[in-house]
Coordinates of C-alpha atoms and ligand atoms in Angstrom, one line a residue:
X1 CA -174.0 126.6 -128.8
X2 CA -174.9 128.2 -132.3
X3 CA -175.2 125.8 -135.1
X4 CA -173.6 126.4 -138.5
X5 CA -173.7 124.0 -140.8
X6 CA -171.6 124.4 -144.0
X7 CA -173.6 121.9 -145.9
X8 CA -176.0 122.3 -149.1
X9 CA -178.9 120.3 -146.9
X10 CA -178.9 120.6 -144.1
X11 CA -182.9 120.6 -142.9
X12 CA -183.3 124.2 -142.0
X13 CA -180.2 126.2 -143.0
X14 CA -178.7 123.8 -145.6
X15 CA -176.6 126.0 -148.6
X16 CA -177.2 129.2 -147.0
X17 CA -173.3 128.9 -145.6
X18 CA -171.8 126.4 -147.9
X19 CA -169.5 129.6 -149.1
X20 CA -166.3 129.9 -146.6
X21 CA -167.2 133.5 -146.5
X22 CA -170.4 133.3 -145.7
X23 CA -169.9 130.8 -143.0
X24 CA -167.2 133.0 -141.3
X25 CA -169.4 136.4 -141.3
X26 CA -172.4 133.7 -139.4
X27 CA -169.5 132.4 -137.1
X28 CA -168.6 136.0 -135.9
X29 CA -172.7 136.7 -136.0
X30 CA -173.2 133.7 -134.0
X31 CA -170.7 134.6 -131.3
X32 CA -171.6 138.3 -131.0
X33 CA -175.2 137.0 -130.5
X34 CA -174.2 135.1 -127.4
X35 CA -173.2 131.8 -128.3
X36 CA -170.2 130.3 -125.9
X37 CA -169.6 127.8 -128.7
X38 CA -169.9 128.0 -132.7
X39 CA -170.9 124.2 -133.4
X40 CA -169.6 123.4 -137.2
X41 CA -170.6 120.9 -139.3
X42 CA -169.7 119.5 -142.9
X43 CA -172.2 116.1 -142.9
X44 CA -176.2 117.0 -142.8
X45 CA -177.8 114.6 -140.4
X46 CA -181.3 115.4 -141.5
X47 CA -183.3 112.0 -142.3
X48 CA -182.9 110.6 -145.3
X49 CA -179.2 112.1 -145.6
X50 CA -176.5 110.4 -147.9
X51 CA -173.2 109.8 -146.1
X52 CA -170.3 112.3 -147.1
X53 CA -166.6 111.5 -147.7
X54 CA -164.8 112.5 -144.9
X55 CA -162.3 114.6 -147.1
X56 CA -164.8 116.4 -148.5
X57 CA -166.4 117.0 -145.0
X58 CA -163.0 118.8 -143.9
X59 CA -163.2 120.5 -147.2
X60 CA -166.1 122.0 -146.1
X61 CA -165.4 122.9 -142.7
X62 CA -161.7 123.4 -142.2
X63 CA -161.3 127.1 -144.0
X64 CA -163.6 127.9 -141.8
X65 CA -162.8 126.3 -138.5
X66 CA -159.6 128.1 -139.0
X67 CA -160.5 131.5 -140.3
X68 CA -162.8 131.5 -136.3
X69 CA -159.8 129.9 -134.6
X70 CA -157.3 132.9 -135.9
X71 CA -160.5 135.0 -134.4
X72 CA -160.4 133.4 -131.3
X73 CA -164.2 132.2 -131.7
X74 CA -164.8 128.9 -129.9
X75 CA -165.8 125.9 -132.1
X76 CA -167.0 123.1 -131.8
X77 CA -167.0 120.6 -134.5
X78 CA -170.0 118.2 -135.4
X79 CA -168.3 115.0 -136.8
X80 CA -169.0 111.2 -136.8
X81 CA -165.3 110.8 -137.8
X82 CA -162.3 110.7 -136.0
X83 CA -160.0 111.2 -138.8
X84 CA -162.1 114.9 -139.0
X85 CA -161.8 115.0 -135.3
X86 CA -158.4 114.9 -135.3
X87 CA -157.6 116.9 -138.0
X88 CA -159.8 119.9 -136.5
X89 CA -158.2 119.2 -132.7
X90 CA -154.8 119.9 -134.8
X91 CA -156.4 123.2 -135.9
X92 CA -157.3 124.2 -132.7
X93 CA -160.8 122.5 -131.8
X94 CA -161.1 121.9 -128.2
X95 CA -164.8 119.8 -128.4
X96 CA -166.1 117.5 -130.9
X97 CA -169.7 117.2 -131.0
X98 CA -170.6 113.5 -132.4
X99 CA -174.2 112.4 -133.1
X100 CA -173.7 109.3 -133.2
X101 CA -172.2 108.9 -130.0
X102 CA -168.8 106.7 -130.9
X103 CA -171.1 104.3 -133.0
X104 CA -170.1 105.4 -136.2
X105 CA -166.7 104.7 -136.7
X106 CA -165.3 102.2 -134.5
X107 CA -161.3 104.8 -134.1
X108 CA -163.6 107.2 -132.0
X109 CA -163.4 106.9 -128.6
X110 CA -159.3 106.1 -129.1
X111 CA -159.2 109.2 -130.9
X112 CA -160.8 111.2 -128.2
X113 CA -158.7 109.3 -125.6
X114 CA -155.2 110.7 -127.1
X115 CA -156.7 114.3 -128.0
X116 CA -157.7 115.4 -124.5
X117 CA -160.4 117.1 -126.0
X118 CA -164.2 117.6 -125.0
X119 CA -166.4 114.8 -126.4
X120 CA -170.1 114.7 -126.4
X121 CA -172.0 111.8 -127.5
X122 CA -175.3 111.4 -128.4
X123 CA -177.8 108.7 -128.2
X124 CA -178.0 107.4 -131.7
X125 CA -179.5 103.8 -133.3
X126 CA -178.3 104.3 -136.9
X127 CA -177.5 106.7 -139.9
X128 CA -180.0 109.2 -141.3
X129 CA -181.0 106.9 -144.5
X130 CA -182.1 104.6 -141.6
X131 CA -183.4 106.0 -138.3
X132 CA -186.6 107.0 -138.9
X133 CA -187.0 103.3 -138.9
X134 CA -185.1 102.4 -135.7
X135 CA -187.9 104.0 -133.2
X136 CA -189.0 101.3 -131.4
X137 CA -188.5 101.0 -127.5
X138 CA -189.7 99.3 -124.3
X139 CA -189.1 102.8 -122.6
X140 CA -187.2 105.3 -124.1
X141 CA -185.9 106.9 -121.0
X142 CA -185.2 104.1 -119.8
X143 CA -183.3 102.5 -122.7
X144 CA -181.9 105.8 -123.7
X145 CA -180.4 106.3 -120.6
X146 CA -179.2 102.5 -120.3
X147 CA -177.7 103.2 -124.4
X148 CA -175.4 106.4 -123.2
X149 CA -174.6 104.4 -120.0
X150 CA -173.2 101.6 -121.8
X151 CA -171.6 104.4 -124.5
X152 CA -169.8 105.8 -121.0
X153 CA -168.2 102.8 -120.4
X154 CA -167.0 102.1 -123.1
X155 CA -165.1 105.1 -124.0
X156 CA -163.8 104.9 -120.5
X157 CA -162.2 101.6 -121.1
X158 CA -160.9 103.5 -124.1
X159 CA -159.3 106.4 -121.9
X160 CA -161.4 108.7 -122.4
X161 CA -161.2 111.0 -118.9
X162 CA -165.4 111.4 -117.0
X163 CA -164.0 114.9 -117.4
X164 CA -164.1 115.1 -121.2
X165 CA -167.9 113.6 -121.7
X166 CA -170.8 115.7 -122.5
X167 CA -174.2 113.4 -123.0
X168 CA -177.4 114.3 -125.0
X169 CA -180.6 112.0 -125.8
X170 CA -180.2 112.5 -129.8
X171 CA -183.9 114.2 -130.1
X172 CA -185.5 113.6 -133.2
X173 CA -182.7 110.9 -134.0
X174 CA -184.7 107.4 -133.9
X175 CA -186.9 109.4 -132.0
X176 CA -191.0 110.2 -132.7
X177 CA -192.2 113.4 -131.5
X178 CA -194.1 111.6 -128.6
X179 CA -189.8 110.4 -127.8
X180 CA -188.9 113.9 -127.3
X181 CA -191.0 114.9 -125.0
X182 CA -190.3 111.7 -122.7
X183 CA -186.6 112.5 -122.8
X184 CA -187.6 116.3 -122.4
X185 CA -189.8 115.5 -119.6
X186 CA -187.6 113.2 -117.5
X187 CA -183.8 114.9 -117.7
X188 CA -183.3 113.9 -114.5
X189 CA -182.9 110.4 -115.0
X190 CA -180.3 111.4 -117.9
X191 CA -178.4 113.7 -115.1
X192 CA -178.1 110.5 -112.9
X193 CA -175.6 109.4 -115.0
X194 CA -173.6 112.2 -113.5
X195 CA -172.7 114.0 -117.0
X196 CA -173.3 117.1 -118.3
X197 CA -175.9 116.9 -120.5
X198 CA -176.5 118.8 -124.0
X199 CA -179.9 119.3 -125.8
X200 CA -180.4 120.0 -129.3
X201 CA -184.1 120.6 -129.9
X202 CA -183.8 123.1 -132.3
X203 CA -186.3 123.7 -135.2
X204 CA -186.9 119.9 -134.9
X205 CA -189.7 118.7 -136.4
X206 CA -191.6 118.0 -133.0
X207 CA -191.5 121.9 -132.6
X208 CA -193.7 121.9 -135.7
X209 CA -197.2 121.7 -134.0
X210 CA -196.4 124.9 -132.4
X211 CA -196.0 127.4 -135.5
X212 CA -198.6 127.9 -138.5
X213 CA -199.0 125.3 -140.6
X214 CA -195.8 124.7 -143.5
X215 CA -194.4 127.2 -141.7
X216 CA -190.7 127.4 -142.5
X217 CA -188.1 125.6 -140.0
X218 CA -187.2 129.0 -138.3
X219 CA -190.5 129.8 -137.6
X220 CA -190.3 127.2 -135.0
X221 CA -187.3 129.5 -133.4
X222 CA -190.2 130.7 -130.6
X223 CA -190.9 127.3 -129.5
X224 CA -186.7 125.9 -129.4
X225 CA -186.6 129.1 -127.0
X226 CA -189.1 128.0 -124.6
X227 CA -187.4 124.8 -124.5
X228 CA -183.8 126.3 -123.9
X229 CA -185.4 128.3 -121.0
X230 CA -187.1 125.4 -119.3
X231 CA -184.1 123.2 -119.7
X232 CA -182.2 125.6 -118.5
X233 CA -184.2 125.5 -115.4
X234 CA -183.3 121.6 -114.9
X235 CA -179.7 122.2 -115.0
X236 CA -178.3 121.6 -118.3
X237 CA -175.0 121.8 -119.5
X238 CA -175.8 123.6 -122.9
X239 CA -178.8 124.0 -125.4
X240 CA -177.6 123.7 -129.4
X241 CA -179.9 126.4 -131.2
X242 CA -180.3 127.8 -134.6
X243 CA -180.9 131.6 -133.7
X244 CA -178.8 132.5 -131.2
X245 CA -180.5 135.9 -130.2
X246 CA -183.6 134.6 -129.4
X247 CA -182.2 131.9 -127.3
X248 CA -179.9 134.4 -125.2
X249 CA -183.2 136.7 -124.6
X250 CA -185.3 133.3 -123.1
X251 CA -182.0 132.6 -121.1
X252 CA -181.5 136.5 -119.9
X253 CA -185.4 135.6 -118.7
X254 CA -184.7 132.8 -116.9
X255 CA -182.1 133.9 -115.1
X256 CA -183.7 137.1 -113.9
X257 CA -186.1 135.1 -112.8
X258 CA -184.1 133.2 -110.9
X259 CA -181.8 136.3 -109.0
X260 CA -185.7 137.6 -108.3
X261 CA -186.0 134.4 -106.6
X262 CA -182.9 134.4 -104.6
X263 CA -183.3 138.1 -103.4
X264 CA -186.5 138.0 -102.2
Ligands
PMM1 N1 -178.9 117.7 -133.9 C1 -178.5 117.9 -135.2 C2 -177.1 118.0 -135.5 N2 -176.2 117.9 -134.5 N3 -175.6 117.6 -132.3 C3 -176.0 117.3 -131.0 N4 -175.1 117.2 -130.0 N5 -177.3 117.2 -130.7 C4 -178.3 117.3 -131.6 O1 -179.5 117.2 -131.2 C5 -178.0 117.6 -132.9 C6 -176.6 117.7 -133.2 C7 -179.5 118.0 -136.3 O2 -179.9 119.3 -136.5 P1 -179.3 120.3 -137.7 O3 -179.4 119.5 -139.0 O4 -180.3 121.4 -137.8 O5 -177.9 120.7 -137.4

């Protein structure tokens, strides 16, 4: 899944593709990169972010959600609110990618019920102005995993079909670096819960340690590969990445690797 975020601040690609054009020529970059899925997003997430008004979130994104649907390019749309999920499923949108896992606006999970569409949800524990503040756990695999259990159940009794659910830990969202590599470390237990799973490690700031110091974001593109390839390994449903290219390659590895394996 390659990211584009058509936001001014978003943390590491904020206002490069807040023109429609731009965004489109990066949607058809993305997908000739590799990517399966273009992920779109109007509302940075970055902490410390200021909510945005859902109208002028699908101002943001809908020229552009439509100019890759008439392309045929798969999108999916990163969106806390239903009223933008349902105006993108209308457009063609066939999975909405929500951070905050349903907890953000309480018409979710019926939304997602009546629109059929793929949904994945995300561990979350509160909005970007707060989170870095919300961090405090007995175990986080443990209480992450009970969190999206509970999440699962709910939009079940909503309607939402097992078949529709994507799940993903939420790195770096009420999360400390020392977090991440828990959830990173134990994917398993996450898998019990019998879900695809999603990670979104990209560029994050626990990546830092691993380029030069005040390195820009992208520079930590070597280390989100790494990650992509080893999740891969543990079975994962999809990795959500910045730079597209770099992921392919680590995957291309990974799977060589792997037909080696099997041939003998
Ligand atoms: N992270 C960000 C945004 N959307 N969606 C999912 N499913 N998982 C994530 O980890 C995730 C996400 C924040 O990163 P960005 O600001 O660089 O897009």
């Amino acid at each position: 899944m390659g990211v584009l975020n058509v936001t001014p601040d978003s943390f590491s690609d904020g206002g490069s593709f807040i023109a429609p054009d731009a965004a489109i020529a990066r949607a058809v970059e993305l997908r000739s990169q590799g990517a399966d899925l273009i992920d779109v997003g109007g509302e940075s997430t970055r902490p410390g972010a200021a909510r945005v008004d859902p109208a002028l979130e699908q101002s943001r994104i809908m020229p552009v959600i439509e100019a890759m649907v008439e392309r045929g390019i798969p999108v999916s749309v990163d969106t806390m609110n239903s009223v933008t999920a349902r105006v993108a499923a209308k457009a063609g949108v066939r999975v909405i990618n929500d951070v905050s896992g349903g907890l953000a606006d309480p018409q979710m999970y019926r939304t997602i019920a009546q629109l059929g569409v793929r949904y994945i949800a995300s561990h979350w524990r509160g909005h970007s102005d707060t989170m870095d503040d919300l961090t405090s756990y007995d175990n986080v695999v443990t209480d992450v995993r009970n969190a999206l259990k509970g999440r699962i159940a709910e939009m079940l009794v909503w309607g939402v079909a097992p078949e529709q659910i994507v799940i993903d830990p939420g790195l770096g969202f009420a999360k400390t670096a020392r977090h991440n590599w828990a959830l990173l470390g134990a994917l398993g237990e996450l898998e019990s819960l019998g879900y695809p799973v999603l990670i979104g490690a990209s560029r994050k700031r626990f990546l830092a340690p691993f380029a030069p110091d005040d390195a820009p974001a992208s520079e930590r593109d070597f280390a989100t590969a790494v990650v992509t390839a080893l999740v891969a390994e543990r079975g994962v449903w999809g990795v959500r990445v910045h730079d597209v290219a770099s992921t392919v390659t680590a995957l291309d590895v990974w799977s060589s690797m792997r037909a080696g394996g099997a041939r003998g």
